[in-house]
Amino acid sequence: MMKRISVFLICVIQFTCFAAQSTRLPLNDYFSETWNTRTGLPHNSINSVTQTSDGYIWVATWEGLARFNGRDFKLFTRSEIEGLPDSGLRSLSAESDGSLYIVGARGGISHLKNGQWKTSPNAQAMVNHILNPTPSEVWLGLEGKGLVVRDKTTDHESHLLINLSVYRLIQDSDAVIWAATSEGLYRIKDKNPQLVTLAQGLPSSSIYTLLLTRQGQLIVGGEKGAWRLVKDQFETIHVDLDGESVSSLLEDNHGDLWLGTINKGLFRLSTSGLEQLDSEAGLPANRILSLLQDREGSIWVGTNGGLYRLREAPFSVWTKKRGLSGNYIRAVLSHSDGSMWVGSSSGLNRIKDDKVQSYSVANQVKPLSVLSLTEDESAGVWIGTYTSGILRVVDDKIYPVLDRDGGLASNEVRALLFDNKKRLWAGTATGLTRIETDGSITQFTTDEGLPGDFIMALEQDSKGNIWVGTGVGVAMFNDSLGKFKGQQFPRKFNAEYAFGFFSQNNNMWMTTDRGLIRFNIETGRIDMLGREQGLPVDKLFQLVAQGDLFWLSSNRGIIQIKQQQVNDFLDNKAADVLQYQLYDEGDGMLSAQANGGSSPAATLHHDGSVWFATANGVASVMPERLKRASQLELPTVIESLVVDGDTININDLKSPIQLAAGSDRVSFHYAGLSFIMSQRLKFQTKLLGYNDKWVDRHKLNITEYTNLAPGKYTFMVRSGYPNAAWQDNYRAITFEIKPYFWQEISFKLVVFITVLLLCYCLYKYRLYHYKKIEKRLTERVEQQTFALQSQNDAFAHQATHDQLTGIPNRRAFDDWLADNFNDFKRSGRPLALVIVDIDYFKRINDNWSHIIGDRVICVVANILQQCCEDNEYQVSRWGGEEFTLLLPNKTIDQARVLCEQLREEIAEYDFSSIAVDLSITASFGVADSRCVDEYDRLLARADKALYQAKANGRNRVEELN
């Protein structure tokens, strides 16, 4: 029994190793991206890069820390991390509890945990690395000051090494700590350091970096190479690395070893051998400072010229650099022997087992310009060319078969097809040629029923009919009748060019210059999917079916769409918008321009990959890579909450977050932490207390709510990969908008009970005195009625006027605008709207007091009110420090002049009587009714103008025409 289990385990291990090796990509197949100061980093020297458990990528530079969510970098410097002596950072350490240590220049040490930064006392010198081997101690590797052990409770320090530089620390499973130093490698057991000597295999030179593999083996990189520890003896990693200065190490999820050097770039050591990547191959610089593999499998490389990433892109590309004869590819053929044949403007190539073989024409030096390819029943490859007619590959050489002199319609052959009777059809620039099995030739042109003589595509359907695509339409050759039948596109399609065919059951699919056409061979029904139905382009070159997907090539990239959705749209069964993915240069292609007008311009390979002819190489996509990526765990994070333009630190506050009464605009910024498909992620949100259904936000990573009623809400957001099911990865945040006192239920209840009691008392009083003092009661009732009316008038005034300033409030403003806006629009009279905001008002409350702030609001309200007293203008308090001005019969230019006067008057007003050294400015947003049809749009434009004024420096007037 144990023997069987052992055999089974060995098989599992072998299969796992084989699977890992089979998914390994050559370095040339990785897609690379670079970030530097021009794209958001604070500095180009990437000293350290790591990933915390929440999914963020963190980057340490000499000008601060950067956090990357896949789209944007958020910067942290001394101003954001209180107590940090310098923004320059040397190293990062992501801990198992999700926290992050940062260390660097001037001995700075800070710890991020649960959104809070905690800064420790500075070390004596720059900290090169930090290690937390026990809960009570932290080890610090210092520049020139050795190794320090610090007690976390008392901050007491003890020196284990002095007068040297410690670059990196690592702890193995035996609790031994290894230290890479300027004097060599130290082994520290029970705080007793011992220098590893030459006798153990290490030279006497600086050691820069350390790595423990998954199997627990120690790897050492230093000034003179890299070594592994084998049975207490160090052995060189690879002979070609001897003498190279190795500055960083990484083991990836395949078990491959990545080595960053000081001046030779990046090396990868795998079962395939040693590969190198340097600045000539795309690295920002040859000095490698840090390495990381994230949980999606991407390799991050920190250099002194920026941050570089290698990732498995959906597409990989073969070009001249990888052995092809040319980069301008016109045809690709998946051969029955498992190879891929590639025809370019410069020759013919065969790709098999990641090796490229080139073919040349026998007795000819001139390169061959290939337009089309096909395979015969004996696995022979036939070639259609641009100027040389038809050729064939025989014994690794290309030999001519037929050209114009031998009866071919033209030497420009764009399509080749062997039919089910073994006849060869050749589509040329001047007609269609059929070569019989006995070698006889039949010519077809417009005289025989073709819609045009310029042939670009050929296909045989399930009924044995031959379909011909031309520059002016499509024809079908019925072999039993021996003649062509034209298949005119409906005039509403406005299609002419037929670039490619795909036969599927009873349907013939056609890629045209106006979209994708489906033709039912039995019923004759024809449908088209184009721009009007949601495709991003008109012109499609080739369709390839792979699993449940359609792949469409175009001049703007490759489109991926589900077959079922295409059929549902064409059958008028689809209710939603068309969902597709458009892949381009950002997904690994060197050119988004796929080529057409030749055959086949795209094909499905035996391994499930799809290959496309492009203007810069042949591009292949492995859909399984996309599926693997979409199955990865996708963290969702809520990054910020912005209320009325002010950002609230959601990490500091307990749930629910309390928002002030009158909070008008509440917006949430969120992200899905995927770094391979960050621009393609989809989002859904819902706000419990407002709506209980998920709302599609597509790729938008911000959601805003306005005019929410007072109450308690829970905002929820989740992210998802394109064309994948939603994961259970939602994040939620609860907040509560406080009501004004008159909006509270207790206040309304008191008022209601008071009114009831008053009515009851009046009723009893009247009933008791009615017969005795009728006249007096009547007078009393009149007096009470008058009092009630006065009280109602007071309530009405209170409801429509601001208590602090006495001017109309937002309710009165809304009522006036709603009642009068349409009259101004109908009469053609202008109506200008101004929103005024006191600049930096929060600073007044913080630096003086809320009482001073209230007095400032009153002064500003008085200035605005004086402007309106002798005019038909309307002024109101919008809320907080905001006011609105309605200027009937004023154009936007007239309103701007008035606002400039008011702005200057506010700015020049002497507020010293309110508070010493107090000066006030205000920002104005102006809009008028000429460009809007609804008053809420007028409000929105004025609000946008106000934010523009704030963004442009405040104390200014901005307008939106």
Short mmCIF file of N, CA and C in Angstrom, two decimals, residues 331-343 348-351 373-376 379-381 544 599-612 618:
data_model
loop_
_atom_site.label_atom_id
_atom_site.label_comp_id
_atom_site.label_asym_id
_atom_site.label_seq_id
_atom_site.Cartn_x
_atom_site.Cartn_y
_atom_site.Cartn_z
N ALA A 331 -0.15 36.36 -43.98
CA ALA A 331 -0.89 35.10 -43.90
C ALA A 331 -0.29 34.20 -42.84
N VAL A 332 -1.16 33.44 -42.16
CA VAL A 332 -0.73 32.47 -41.15
C VAL A 332 -1.50 31.17 -41.39
N LEU A 333 -0.81 30.05 -41.30
CA LEU A 333 -1.41 28.75 -41.58
C LEU A 333 -1.05 27.78 -40.46
N SER A 334 -2.09 27.21 -39.82
CA SER A 334 -1.87 26.18 -38.81
C SER A 334 -1.80 24.83 -39.52
N HIS A 335 -0.63 24.22 -39.46
CA HIS A 335 -0.38 23.00 -40.22
C HIS A 335 -0.80 21.78 -39.42
N SER A 336 -1.13 20.71 -40.12
CA SER A 336 -1.58 19.48 -39.47
C SER A 336 -0.49 18.83 -38.63
N ASP A 337 0.78 19.16 -38.87
CA ASP A 337 1.86 18.57 -38.06
C ASP A 337 2.13 19.33 -36.77
N GLY A 338 1.29 20.33 -36.47
CA GLY A 338 1.44 21.11 -35.24
C GLY A 338 2.29 22.34 -35.38
N SER A 339 2.79 22.61 -36.56
CA SER A 339 3.60 23.80 -36.76
C SER A 339 2.73 24.96 -37.24
N MET A 340 3.32 26.14 -37.23
CA MET A 340 2.65 27.35 -37.72
C MET A 340 3.50 27.93 -38.84
N TRP A 341 2.85 28.16 -40.00
CA TRP A 341 3.52 28.75 -41.15
C TRP A 341 3.14 30.21 -41.24
N VAL A 342 4.14 31.05 -41.46
CA VAL A 342 3.95 32.50 -41.44
C VAL A 342 4.47 33.08 -42.76
N GLY A 343 3.59 33.75 -43.47
CA GLY A 343 3.99 34.41 -44.71
C GLY A 343 4.05 35.91 -44.53
N LEU A 348 8.93 33.33 -46.17
CA LEU A 348 8.11 32.29 -45.56
C LEU A 348 8.88 31.66 -44.41
N ASN A 349 8.16 31.44 -43.30
CA ASN A 349 8.77 30.83 -42.12
C ASN A 349 7.86 29.76 -41.55
N ARG A 350 8.47 28.84 -40.83
CA ARG A 350 7.75 27.77 -40.12
C ARG A 350 8.17 27.82 -38.65
N ILE A 351 7.19 27.88 -37.75
CA ILE A 351 7.46 27.92 -36.31
C ILE A 351 7.00 26.61 -35.70
N LEU A 373 -1.65 31.26 -48.03
CA LEU A 373 -1.12 29.93 -47.74
C LEU A 373 -2.26 28.93 -47.65
N THR A 374 -1.98 27.68 -48.00
CA THR A 374 -2.94 26.60 -47.79
C THR A 374 -2.19 25.29 -47.73
N GLU A 375 -2.87 24.24 -47.23
CA GLU A 375 -2.30 22.91 -47.08
C GLU A 375 -3.12 21.92 -47.88
N ASP A 376 -2.45 21.01 -48.61
CA ASP A 376 -3.19 20.00 -49.36
C ASP A 376 -3.35 18.74 -48.52
N ALA A 379 -0.41 17.10 -46.77
CA ALA A 379 0.31 17.98 -45.84
C ALA A 379 1.30 18.89 -46.55
N GLY A 380 1.21 19.03 -47.87
CA GLY A 380 2.06 19.96 -48.58
C GLY A 380 1.58 21.39 -48.43
N VAL A 381 2.51 22.33 -48.40
CA VAL A 381 2.19 23.75 -48.22
C VAL A 381 2.30 24.46 -49.57
N VAL A 544 -12.20 34.11 -36.32
CA VAL A 544 -11.74 32.80 -35.85
C VAL A 544 -12.61 32.41 -34.66
N SER A 599 -5.08 35.66 -47.28
CA SER A 599 -5.77 34.53 -46.67
C SER A 599 -4.80 33.40 -46.33
N PRO A 600 -4.93 32.80 -45.13
CA PRO A 600 -5.76 33.28 -44.02
C PRO A 600 -5.02 34.35 -43.22
N ALA A 601 -5.72 35.42 -42.86
CA ALA A 601 -5.11 36.50 -42.09
C ALA A 601 -5.13 36.22 -40.59
N ALA A 602 -5.84 35.16 -40.18
CA ALA A 602 -5.86 34.72 -38.78
C ALA A 602 -6.26 33.25 -38.78
N THR A 603 -5.85 32.52 -37.75
CA THR A 603 -6.15 31.08 -37.73
C THR A 603 -6.12 30.56 -36.31
N LEU A 604 -6.82 29.45 -36.09
CA LEU A 604 -6.83 28.73 -34.81
C LEU A 604 -5.79 27.62 -34.86
N HIS A 605 -4.89 27.60 -33.89
CA HIS A 605 -3.82 26.60 -33.86
C HIS A 605 -4.27 25.37 -33.06
N HIS A 606 -3.53 24.29 -33.20
CA HIS A 606 -3.91 23.03 -32.57
C HIS A 606 -3.89 23.11 -31.05
N ASP A 607 -3.08 23.99 -30.46
CA ASP A 607 -2.99 24.11 -29.01
C ASP A 607 -4.03 25.05 -28.42
N GLY A 608 -4.96 25.52 -29.24
CA GLY A 608 -5.99 26.43 -28.77
C GLY A 608 -5.65 27.89 -28.90
N SER A 609 -4.42 28.21 -29.31
CA SER A 609 -4.04 29.60 -29.49
C SER A 609 -4.59 30.13 -30.82
N VAL A 610 -4.76 31.44 -30.89
CA VAL A 610 -5.25 32.10 -32.09
C VAL A 610 -4.15 33.03 -32.60
N TRP A 611 -3.85 32.95 -33.89
CA TRP A 611 -2.73 33.69 -34.49
C TRP A 611 -3.28 34.71 -35.48
N PHE A 612 -2.64 35.90 -35.50
CA PHE A 612 -3.10 37.00 -36.34
C PHE A 612 -1.92 37.60 -37.10
N VAL A 618 3.73 38.49 -36.25
CA VAL A 618 2.56 37.63 -36.11
C VAL A 618 2.25 37.53 -34.61
#
